[in-house]
Structures are given as C-alpha cells and as structure tokens.
C-alpha cells in the first residue's frame, strides 16, 4: 500500500511539473506573438481582446464588488473583536487598509476570476480540440496560441489588477460601514485615515500579486483545454480540474509572494 501511495505521489509530482512546463511554454509563445505577430503577418486582433476584457473583467465587477464588501465587513468584525482586548479599536482602520490591499483584495479577486474564467476557457478550447477545430486552425495557417491564448492572457493581465483596485475600495468601504459606530468617526474621516495609513508599497504588492494571478488563471484555463482527451466527458473533467488547479496555484503563489515580500 505504501508503494502504491509513493507511486501515485511521484506521478502527481511529475504531472504537476509537466503542466507547469507546458504553461511556461504557452506564456513564452504568447509573448512571442505579442511582440512579433505583426511582423509574421498574424497580429493580435483588438476585437477578440476587447471581447475578452468585457467577458472576464467588466462582467465580473458586480460579484467582485459585492463579495469584497462582505469580506471588508467580516474583517472589521473580527479585527474589532480582537483589538478590544487591548483597547486599540482605533487601529482597525490601519489593519483593514493594509490587510485588504496587500492580501485579501488580490486573493479574493483571483479566486473569483479563476472560478468564472478558467473553467470557461477550458470548456471552450476543450470543445474545439474535441471537434478538431484547433487542428483546422493549424491547417489554414492560424497559430492556435496567437488566436486562442493571447487574447485571454492579455485581457486578464489588464483586468485582474483593475478588479483588484475595485475590490480594495469595496472592502475598505465595507469595513468602514461596520466600524463607524464603534469608532464614532465620520465616513470621510475613516476613508482619509485609510488612505493616509497606506504606503505605495502596500498597493503595489497587491497589484503585483494580481498580475501573477491573472496569468495563472489564463494559462491554467487554456492548458487544460488543449489537453482535453475523451470527448465530452473529457471536457467536463478538464473544466472542473482547471478551477481546482487555478485556485491551488493562486493560493501557493500568494503564500510565496507574502513570504518574500514581508520578511
């Protein structure tokens, strides 16, 4: 039994390394087409890019704002409860502002976008693989990576940081709504104190994370789609796996970022 467990673990590690290498290759090839696509006669079209931005970013604004507001309220409840033991409730403004911009804003945004977009990309590209549309693209001279990978990758690199800024604002506002009666300050004073307590590095740290999270969602979604096997059942399996993989990679990347940027 131990031998079977060891074999299964080693196969899992090899598969993870293989997937990571494949995603790296997709990323390199995507930047090749972004930089040299026009020279090769296959420029990145603005129409699909704009469509992806609307689909992955603009349409996600309502759910990101609502859930970020709820996270801000929850943070305020827990932080005020903890700080009451030290008589330092006023520090909730600093705690929420830094916690949201550095950690919770980009993390919640990345997870939400992973749930919406990674599965959609895997399903769309997987269906094209099953119906041999990807092979047809190669036959007529259209590079699948330029046509299918670059638009969602660029869209997510732009929209995830944008959504993160909105999520930060919504979470801080949510924290303010709950904290105002406890602190006996005005909403304007709370928001000004939040901005004053932040340094540029706090916001930049969150935006750097969100860029990486956007790339992870795009690469996991498209790589899962390209690796679909087994027809419609394989598409369903890839859709589920893409969400699990994207969220797992996002949490691991967040841990690594947090470790190295806060030492």
PDB file of C-alpha atoms in Angstrom:
ATOM      1  CA  UNK A   1       0.000   0.000   0.000  1.00  0.00           C
ATOM      2  CA  UNK A   2       2.863   2.361   0.833  1.00  0.00           C
ATOM      3  CA  UNK A   3       4.443   1.571  -2.526  1.00  0.00           C
ATOM      4  CA  UNK A   4       1.212   2.416  -4.342  1.00  0.00           C
ATOM      5  CA  UNK A   5       0.913   5.664  -2.410  1.00  0.00           C
ATOM      6  CA  UNK A   6       4.522   6.565  -3.241  1.00  0.00           C
ATOM      7  CA  UNK A   7       3.965   5.797  -6.934  1.00  0.00           C
ATOM      8  CA  UNK A   8       0.778   7.857  -7.002  1.00  0.00           C
ATOM      9  CA  UNK A   9       2.570  10.756  -5.297  1.00  0.00           C
ATOM     10  CA  UNK A  10       5.513  10.628  -7.697  1.00  0.00           C
ATOM     11  CA  UNK A  11       3.143  10.543 -10.693  1.00  0.00           C
ATOM     12  CA  UNK A  12       1.287  13.519  -9.269  1.00  0.00           C
ATOM     13  CA  UNK A  13       4.535  15.477  -8.863  1.00  0.00           C
ATOM     14  CA  UNK A  14       5.645  14.591 -12.407  1.00  0.00           C
ATOM     15  CA  UNK A  15       2.255  15.677 -13.784  1.00  0.00           C
ATOM     16  CA  UNK A  16       2.426  18.976 -11.882  1.00  0.00           C
ATOM     17  CA  UNK A  17       5.953  19.653 -13.199  1.00  0.00           C
ATOM     18  CA  UNK A  18       4.840  18.755 -16.733  1.00  0.00           C
ATOM     19  CA  UNK A  19       1.820  21.076 -16.504  1.00  0.00           C
ATOM     20  CA  UNK A  20       3.993  23.871 -15.137  1.00  0.00           C
ATOM     21  CA  UNK A  21       6.446  23.448 -18.025  1.00  0.00           C
ATOM     22  CA  UNK A  22       3.615  23.432 -20.578  1.00  0.00           C
ATOM     23  CA  UNK A  23       2.138  26.622 -19.111  1.00  0.00           C
ATOM     24  CA  UNK A  24       5.606  28.231 -19.244  1.00  0.00           C
ATOM     25  CA  UNK A  25       5.910  27.303 -22.928  1.00  0.00           C
ATOM     26  CA  UNK A  26       2.458  28.803 -23.645  1.00  0.00           C
ATOM     27  CA  UNK A  27       3.485  32.010 -21.850  1.00  0.00           C
ATOM     28  CA  UNK A  28       6.722  32.340 -23.844  1.00  0.00           C
ATOM     29  CA  UNK A  29       4.974  31.656 -27.155  1.00  0.00           C
ATOM     30  CA  UNK A  30       2.227  34.159 -26.272  1.00  0.00           C
ATOM     31  CA  UNK A  31       4.748  36.951 -25.709  1.00  0.00           C
ATOM     32  CA  UNK A  32       6.426  35.960 -28.999  1.00  0.00           C
ATOM     33  CA  UNK A  33       3.181  36.540 -30.904  1.00  0.00           C
ATOM     34  CA  UNK A  34       2.502  39.781 -28.998  1.00  0.00           C
ATOM     35  CA  UNK A  35       5.934  41.155 -29.944  1.00  0.00           C
ATOM     36  CA  UNK A  36       6.424  39.680 -33.427  1.00  0.00           C
ATOM     37  CA  UNK A  37       2.921  38.720 -34.592  1.00  0.00           C
ATOM     38  CA  UNK A  38       2.530  41.772 -36.831  1.00  0.00           C
ATOM     39  CA  UNK A  39       5.909  41.111 -38.442  1.00  0.00           C
ATOM     40  CA  UNK A  40       4.857  37.487 -39.104  1.00  0.00           C
ATOM     41  CA  UNK A  41       1.574  38.633 -40.653  1.00  0.00           C
ATOM     42  CA  UNK A  42      -0.541  37.437 -37.688  1.00  0.00           C
ATOM     43  CA  UNK A  43      -1.104  40.453 -35.413  1.00  0.00           C
ATOM     44  CA  UNK A  44      -3.128  40.231 -32.231  1.00  0.00           C
ATOM     45  CA  UNK A  45      -6.620  41.466 -33.136  1.00  0.00           C
ATOM     46  CA  UNK A  46      -8.179  44.138 -30.900  1.00  0.00           C
ATOM     47  CA  UNK A  47     -11.730  42.811 -31.367  1.00  0.00           C
ATOM     48  CA  UNK A  48     -11.204  39.459 -29.585  1.00  0.00           C
ATOM     49  CA  UNK A  49      -9.071  41.220 -26.963  1.00  0.00           C
ATOM     50  CA  UNK A  50     -11.810  43.738 -26.163  1.00  0.00           C
ATOM     51  CA  UNK A  51     -14.387  40.949 -26.069  1.00  0.00           C
ATOM     52  CA  UNK A  52     -12.277  39.002 -23.581  1.00  0.00           C
ATOM     53  CA  UNK A  53     -11.850  42.099 -21.404  1.00  0.00           C
ATOM     54  CA  UNK A  54     -15.614  42.542 -21.224  1.00  0.00           C
ATOM     55  CA  UNK A  55     -16.237  38.858 -20.568  1.00  0.00           C
ATOM     56  CA  UNK A  56     -13.503  38.303 -17.965  1.00  0.00           C
ATOM     57  CA  UNK A  57     -13.403  41.729 -16.360  1.00  0.00           C
ATOM     58  CA  UNK A  58     -16.389  44.009 -16.843  1.00  0.00           C
ATOM     59  CA  UNK A  59     -18.972  41.268 -16.309  1.00  0.00           C
ATOM     60  CA  UNK A  60     -17.209  40.226 -13.095  1.00  0.00           C
ATOM     61  CA  UNK A  61     -17.417  43.677 -11.476  1.00  0.00           C
ATOM     62  CA  UNK A  62     -20.764  43.168  -9.645  1.00  0.00           C
ATOM     63  CA  UNK A  63     -19.827  39.877  -7.948  1.00  0.00           C
ATOM     64  CA  UNK A  64     -16.312  41.126  -7.079  1.00  0.00           C
ATOM     65  CA  UNK A  65     -17.697  44.316  -5.517  1.00  0.00           C
ATOM     66  CA  UNK A  66     -20.403  42.554  -3.502  1.00  0.00           C
ATOM     67  CA  UNK A  67     -18.146  39.826  -2.112  1.00  0.00           C
ATOM     68  CA  UNK A  68     -15.301  42.273  -1.388  1.00  0.00           C
ATOM     69  CA  UNK A  69     -17.734  44.467   0.555  1.00  0.00           C
ATOM     70  CA  UNK A  70     -18.777  41.395   2.582  1.00  0.00           C
ATOM     71  CA  UNK A  71     -15.127  40.484   3.211  1.00  0.00           C
ATOM     72  CA  UNK A  72     -14.495  44.032   4.453  1.00  0.00           C
ATOM     73  CA  UNK A  73     -17.393  43.787   6.918  1.00  0.00           C
ATOM     74  CA  UNK A  74     -16.182  40.387   8.170  1.00  0.00           C
ATOM     75  CA  UNK A  75     -12.642  41.714   8.602  1.00  0.00           C
ATOM     76  CA  UNK A  76     -13.948  44.670  10.600  1.00  0.00           C
ATOM     77  CA  UNK A  77     -15.987  42.399  12.874  1.00  0.00           C
ATOM     78  CA  UNK A  78     -13.061  40.079  13.605  1.00  0.00           C
ATOM     79  CA  UNK A  79     -10.469  42.851  13.931  1.00  0.00           C
ATOM     80  CA  UNK A  80     -12.525  44.981  16.307  1.00  0.00           C
ATOM     81  CA  UNK A  81     -13.299  41.894  18.407  1.00  0.00           C
ATOM     82  CA  UNK A  82      -9.569  41.095  18.685  1.00  0.00           C
ATOM     83  CA  UNK A  83      -8.425  44.679  19.311  1.00  0.00           C
ATOM     84  CA  UNK A  84     -10.995  45.259  22.058  1.00  0.00           C
ATOM     85  CA  UNK A  85      -8.884  43.069  24.337  1.00  0.00           C
ATOM     86  CA  UNK A  86      -6.107  45.665  24.068  1.00  0.00           C
ATOM     87  CA  UNK A  87      -8.288  48.765  23.983  1.00  0.00           C
ATOM     88  CA  UNK A  88      -6.997  49.546  20.494  1.00  0.00           C
ATOM     89  CA  UNK A  89     -10.154  49.519  18.362  1.00  0.00           C
ATOM     90  CA  UNK A  90      -8.983  52.630  16.506  1.00  0.00           C
ATOM     91  CA  UNK A  91      -6.242  50.540  14.880  1.00  0.00           C
ATOM     92  CA  UNK A  92      -8.910  48.704  12.880  1.00  0.00           C
ATOM     93  CA  UNK A  93      -8.542  51.346  10.150  1.00  0.00           C
ATOM     94  CA  UNK A  94      -4.848  50.530   9.663  1.00  0.00           C
ATOM     95  CA  UNK A  95      -5.390  46.767   9.927  1.00  0.00           C
ATOM     96  CA  UNK A  96      -8.166  46.665   7.328  1.00  0.00           C
ATOM     97  CA  UNK A  97      -6.437  49.024   4.889  1.00  0.00           C
ATOM     98  CA  UNK A  98      -3.175  47.052   4.883  1.00  0.00           C
ATOM     99  CA  UNK A  99      -4.806  43.617   5.066  1.00  0.00           C
ATOM    100  CA  UNK A 100      -7.122  44.366   2.157  1.00  0.00           C
ATOM    101  CA  UNK A 101      -4.605  45.984  -0.202  1.00  0.00           C
ATOM    102  CA  UNK A 102      -1.791  43.527   0.453  1.00  0.00           C
ATOM    103  CA  UNK A 103      -3.693  40.279   0.823  1.00  0.00           C
ATOM    104  CA  UNK A 104      -7.449  39.968   0.670  1.00  0.00           C
ATOM    105  CA  UNK A 105      -8.213  42.211  -2.329  1.00  0.00           C
ATOM    106  CA  UNK A 106      -5.953  40.413  -4.819  1.00  0.00           C
ATOM    107  CA  UNK A 107      -6.624  36.964  -3.335  1.00  0.00           C
ATOM    108  CA  UNK A 108     -10.418  37.202  -3.403  1.00  0.00           C
ATOM    109  CA  UNK A 109     -10.333  38.715  -6.876  1.00  0.00           C
ATOM    110  CA  UNK A 110      -8.008  35.999  -8.178  1.00  0.00           C
ATOM    111  CA  UNK A 111     -10.160  33.204  -6.769  1.00  0.00           C
ATOM    112  CA  UNK A 112     -13.388  34.692  -8.151  1.00  0.00           C
ATOM    113  CA  UNK A 113     -11.885  35.215 -11.593  1.00  0.00           C
ATOM    114  CA  UNK A 114     -10.486  31.677 -11.510  1.00  0.00           C
ATOM    115  CA  UNK A 115     -13.960  30.289 -10.799  1.00  0.00           C
ATOM    116  CA  UNK A 116     -15.530  32.239 -13.659  1.00  0.00           C
ATOM    117  CA  UNK A 117     -12.840  32.319 -16.337  1.00  0.00           C
ATOM    118  CA  UNK A 118     -10.552  29.276 -16.017  1.00  0.00           C
ATOM    119  CA  UNK A 119     -13.487  26.906 -16.425  1.00  0.00           C
ATOM    120  CA  UNK A 120     -14.898  28.897 -19.356  1.00  0.00           C
ATOM    121  CA  UNK A 121     -11.545  28.879 -21.178  1.00  0.00           C
ATOM    122  CA  UNK A 122     -11.055  25.155 -20.565  1.00  0.00           C
ATOM    123  CA  UNK A 123     -14.559  24.350 -21.800  1.00  0.00           C
ATOM    124  CA  UNK A 124     -14.297  26.496 -24.934  1.00  0.00           C
ATOM    125  CA  UNK A 125     -10.849  25.337 -26.036  1.00  0.00           C
ATOM    126  CA  UNK A 126     -11.534  21.742 -24.967  1.00  0.00           C
ATOM    127  CA  UNK A 127     -14.652  21.657 -27.143  1.00  0.00           C
ATOM    128  CA  UNK A 128     -12.605  22.994 -30.072  1.00  0.00           C
ATOM    129  CA  UNK A 129      -9.983  20.276 -29.504  1.00  0.00           C
ATOM    130  CA  UNK A 130     -12.628  17.540 -29.420  1.00  0.00           C
ATOM    131  CA  UNK A 131     -14.268  18.802 -32.616  1.00  0.00           C
ATOM    132  CA  UNK A 132     -10.798  19.161 -34.257  1.00  0.00           C
ATOM    133  CA  UNK A 133     -11.274  22.911 -34.782  1.00  0.00           C
ATOM    134  CA  UNK A 134      -7.796  23.553 -33.332  1.00  0.00           C
ATOM    135  CA  UNK A 135      -6.268  21.245 -35.947  1.00  0.00           C
ATOM    136  CA  UNK A 136      -8.262  23.058 -38.606  1.00  0.00           C
ATOM    137  CA  UNK A 137      -6.767  26.379 -37.471  1.00  0.00           C
ATOM    138  CA  UNK A 138      -3.254  24.982 -37.978  1.00  0.00           C
ATOM    139  CA  UNK A 139      -4.209  23.670 -41.421  1.00  0.00           C
ATOM    140  CA  UNK A 140      -5.333  27.110 -42.622  1.00  0.00           C
ATOM    141  CA  UNK A 141      -2.198  28.743 -41.167  1.00  0.00           C
ATOM    142  CA  UNK A 142      -3.588  30.322 -37.990  1.00  0.00           C
ATOM    143  CA  UNK A 143      -1.423  29.678 -34.938  1.00  0.00           C
ATOM    144  CA  UNK A 144      -3.693  28.420 -32.092  1.00  0.00           C
ATOM    145  CA  UNK A 145      -1.659  30.157 -29.380  1.00  0.00           C
ATOM    146  CA  UNK A 146      -1.891  33.546 -31.107  1.00  0.00           C
ATOM    147  CA  UNK A 147      -5.600  33.076 -31.807  1.00  0.00           C
ATOM    148  CA  UNK A 148      -6.791  31.327 -28.610  1.00  0.00           C
ATOM    149  CA  UNK A 149      -4.278  32.116 -25.846  1.00  0.00           C
ATOM    150  CA  UNK A 150      -3.052  35.683 -26.345  1.00  0.00           C
ATOM    151  CA  UNK A 151      -6.452  37.478 -26.101  1.00  0.00           C
ATOM    152  CA  UNK A 152      -7.496  35.951 -22.725  1.00  0.00           C
ATOM    153  CA  UNK A 153      -3.944  36.246 -21.350  1.00  0.00           C
ATOM    154  CA  UNK A 154      -3.630  39.959 -22.158  1.00  0.00           C
ATOM    155  CA  UNK A 155      -7.224  40.620 -21.045  1.00  0.00           C
ATOM    156  CA  UNK A 156      -6.625  39.016 -17.650  1.00  0.00           C
ATOM    157  CA  UNK A 157      -3.274  40.792 -17.186  1.00  0.00           C
ATOM    158  CA  UNK A 158      -5.184  44.073 -17.569  1.00  0.00           C
ATOM    159  CA  UNK A 159      -8.496  43.266 -15.903  1.00  0.00           C
ATOM    160  CA  UNK A 160      -7.419  41.350 -12.782  1.00  0.00           C
ATOM    161  CA  UNK A 161      -5.360  44.299 -11.421  1.00  0.00           C
ATOM    162  CA  UNK A 162      -8.243  46.623 -12.336  1.00  0.00           C
ATOM    163  CA  UNK A 163     -10.720  44.402 -10.488  1.00  0.00           C
ATOM    164  CA  UNK A 164      -8.321  44.254  -7.542  1.00  0.00           C
ATOM    165  CA  UNK A 165      -8.355  48.045  -7.186  1.00  0.00           C
ATOM    166  CA  UNK A 166     -12.174  47.980  -7.185  1.00  0.00           C
ATOM    167  CA  UNK A 167     -12.163  45.094  -4.690  1.00  0.00           C
ATOM    168  CA  UNK A 168      -9.824  47.040  -2.383  1.00  0.00           C
ATOM    169  CA  UNK A 169     -12.147  50.043  -2.452  1.00  0.00           C
ATOM    170  CA  UNK A 170     -15.258  47.926  -1.824  1.00  0.00           C
ATOM    171  CA  UNK A 171     -13.638  46.025   1.071  1.00  0.00           C
ATOM    172  CA  UNK A 172     -12.381  49.194   2.767  1.00  0.00           C
ATOM    173  CA  UNK A 173     -15.838  50.736   2.378  1.00  0.00           C
ATOM    174  CA  UNK A 174     -17.390  47.593   3.871  1.00  0.00           C
ATOM    175  CA  UNK A 175     -15.028  47.805   6.822  1.00  0.00           C
ATOM    176  CA  UNK A 176     -15.936  51.458   7.270  1.00  0.00           C
ATOM    177  CA  UNK A 177     -19.673  50.775   7.285  1.00  0.00           C
ATOM    178  CA  UNK A 178     -19.337  48.345  10.187  1.00  0.00           C
ATOM    179  CA  UNK A 179     -16.618  50.260  12.068  1.00  0.00           C
ATOM    180  CA  UNK A 180     -18.143  53.759  12.100  1.00  0.00           C
ATOM    181  CA  UNK A 181     -20.498  53.211  15.098  1.00  0.00           C
ATOM    182  CA  UNK A 182     -17.656  51.624  17.087  1.00  0.00           C
ATOM    183  CA  UNK A 183     -15.124  54.354  16.320  1.00  0.00           C
ATOM    184  CA  UNK A 184     -17.503  57.339  16.400  1.00  0.00           C
ATOM    185  CA  UNK A 185     -15.930  58.982  13.336  1.00  0.00           C
ATOM    186  CA  UNK A 186     -17.403  60.161  10.038  1.00  0.00           C
ATOM    187  CA  UNK A 187     -17.184  58.090   6.850  1.00  0.00           C
ATOM    188  CA  UNK A 188     -14.991  60.744   5.230  1.00  0.00           C
ATOM    189  CA  UNK A 189     -12.579  60.772   8.201  1.00  0.00           C
ATOM    190  CA  UNK A 190     -12.394  56.954   8.098  1.00  0.00           C
ATOM    191  CA  UNK A 191     -11.599  56.883   4.372  1.00  0.00           C
ATOM    192  CA  UNK A 192      -8.981  59.648   4.681  1.00  0.00           C
ATOM    193  CA  UNK A 193      -7.331  57.794   7.581  1.00  0.00           C
ATOM    194  CA  UNK A 194      -7.307  54.591   5.490  1.00  0.00           C
ATOM    195  CA  UNK A 195      -5.565  56.307   2.586  1.00  0.00           C
ATOM    196  CA  UNK A 196      -3.083  58.045   4.921  1.00  0.00           C
ATOM    197  CA  UNK A 197      -2.184  54.731   6.583  1.00  0.00           C
ATOM    198  CA  UNK A 198      -1.218  53.139   3.269  1.00  0.00           C
ATOM    199  CA  UNK A 199       2.169  53.302   1.597  1.00  0.00           C
ATOM    200  CA  UNK A 200       2.746  52.924  -2.121  1.00  0.00           C
ATOM    201  CA  UNK A 201       4.388  49.553  -1.471  1.00  0.00           C
ATOM    202  CA  UNK A 202       1.196  48.173   0.084  1.00  0.00           C
ATOM    203  CA  UNK A 203      -0.834  48.846  -3.053  1.00  0.00           C
ATOM    204  CA  UNK A 204       1.960  47.788  -5.418  1.00  0.00           C
ATOM    205  CA  UNK A 205       2.364  44.489  -3.570  1.00  0.00           C
ATOM    206  CA  UNK A 206      -1.302  43.681  -4.141  1.00  0.00           C
ATOM    207  CA  UNK A 207      -1.152  44.723  -7.804  1.00  0.00           C
ATOM    208  CA  UNK A 208       1.948  42.583  -8.403  1.00  0.00           C
ATOM    209  CA  UNK A 209       0.114  39.596  -6.957  1.00  0.00           C
ATOM    210  CA  UNK A 210      -2.928  40.279  -9.119  1.00  0.00           C
ATOM    211  CA  UNK A 211      -0.792  40.314 -12.285  1.00  0.00           C
ATOM    212  CA  UNK A 212       0.545  36.856 -11.441  1.00  0.00           C
ATOM    213  CA  UNK A 213      -2.942  35.610 -10.536  1.00  0.00           C
ATOM    214  CA  UNK A 214      -4.277  36.823 -13.892  1.00  0.00           C
ATOM    215  CA  UNK A 215      -1.542  34.953 -15.771  1.00  0.00           C
ATOM    216  CA  UNK A 216      -2.224  31.810 -13.707  1.00  0.00           C
ATOM    217  CA  UNK A 217      -5.950  31.838 -14.490  1.00  0.00           C
ATOM    218  CA  UNK A 218      -5.353  32.295 -18.219  1.00  0.00           C
ATOM    219  CA  UNK A 219      -2.592  29.694 -18.531  1.00  0.00           C
ATOM    220  CA  UNK A 220      -4.334  27.057 -16.413  1.00  0.00           C
ATOM    221  CA  UNK A 221      -7.595  27.531 -18.347  1.00  0.00           C
ATOM    222  CA  UNK A 222      -6.081  27.290 -21.828  1.00  0.00           C
ATOM    223  CA  UNK A 223      -3.635  24.489 -20.970  1.00  0.00           C
ATOM    224  CA  UNK A 224      -6.484  22.418 -19.502  1.00  0.00           C
ATOM    225  CA  UNK A 225      -8.447  22.982 -22.702  1.00  0.00           C
ATOM    226  CA  UNK A 226      -5.582  21.995 -25.010  1.00  0.00           C
ATOM    227  CA  UNK A 227      -5.003  18.777 -23.008  1.00  0.00           C
ATOM    228  CA  UNK A 228      -8.606  17.546 -23.210  1.00  0.00           C
ATOM    229  CA  UNK A 229      -8.954  13.859 -24.057  1.00  0.00           C
ATOM    230  CA  UNK A 230     -12.011  11.629 -24.178  1.00  0.00           C
ATOM    231  CA  UNK A 231     -14.700  13.696 -25.869  1.00  0.00           C
ATOM    232  CA  UNK A 232     -17.457  15.499 -23.985  1.00  0.00           C
ATOM    233  CA  UNK A 233     -16.644  13.690 -20.751  1.00  0.00           C
ATOM    234  CA  UNK A 234     -13.051  14.894 -21.014  1.00  0.00           C
ATOM    235  CA  UNK A 235     -14.240  18.475 -21.485  1.00  0.00           C
ATOM    236  CA  UNK A 236     -16.281  18.281 -18.284  1.00  0.00           C
ATOM    237  CA  UNK A 237     -13.341  16.789 -16.401  1.00  0.00           C
ATOM    238  CA  UNK A 238     -10.955  19.476 -17.690  1.00  0.00           C
ATOM    239  CA  UNK A 239     -13.415  22.227 -16.721  1.00  0.00           C
ATOM    240  CA  UNK A 240     -13.552  21.042 -13.114  1.00  0.00           C
ATOM    241  CA  UNK A 241      -9.803  20.440 -12.895  1.00  0.00           C
ATOM    242  CA  UNK A 242      -8.997  23.885 -14.286  1.00  0.00           C
ATOM    243  CA  UNK A 243     -10.850  25.611 -11.429  1.00  0.00           C
ATOM    244  CA  UNK A 244      -9.180  23.436  -8.781  1.00  0.00           C
ATOM    245  CA  UNK A 245      -5.732  23.891 -10.341  1.00  0.00           C
ATOM    246  CA  UNK A 246      -6.102  27.657 -10.815  1.00  0.00           C
ATOM    247  CA  UNK A 247      -7.206  28.247  -7.217  1.00  0.00           C
ATOM    248  CA  UNK A 248      -4.454  25.941  -5.912  1.00  0.00           C
ATOM    249  CA  UNK A 249      -1.759  27.753  -7.909  1.00  0.00           C
ATOM    250  CA  UNK A 250      -3.134  31.130  -6.788  1.00  0.00           C
ATOM    251  CA  UNK A 251      -3.016  30.182  -3.097  1.00  0.00           C
ATOM    252  CA  UNK A 252       0.523  28.783  -3.437  1.00  0.00           C
ATOM    253  CA  UNK A 253       1.716  31.852  -5.360  1.00  0.00           C
ATOM    254  CA  UNK A 254       0.135  34.126  -2.740  1.00  0.00           C
ATOM    255  CA  UNK A 255       1.979  32.266   0.027  1.00  0.00           C
ATOM    256  CA  UNK A 256       5.311  32.622  -1.804  1.00  0.00           C
ATOM    257  CA  UNK A 257       4.713  36.323  -2.501  1.00  0.00           C
ATOM    258  CA  UNK A 258       3.713  37.018   1.094  1.00  0.00           C
ATOM    259  CA  UNK A 259       6.741  35.172   2.446  1.00  0.00           C
ATOM    260  CA  UNK A 260       9.315  37.001   0.343  1.00  0.00           C
ATOM    261  CA  UNK A 261       7.710  40.467   0.348  1.00  0.00           C
ATOM    262  CA  UNK A 262       7.184  40.698   4.107  1.00  0.00           C
ATOM    263  CA  UNK A 263      10.490  39.448   5.509  1.00  0.00           C
TER     264      UNK A 263
END
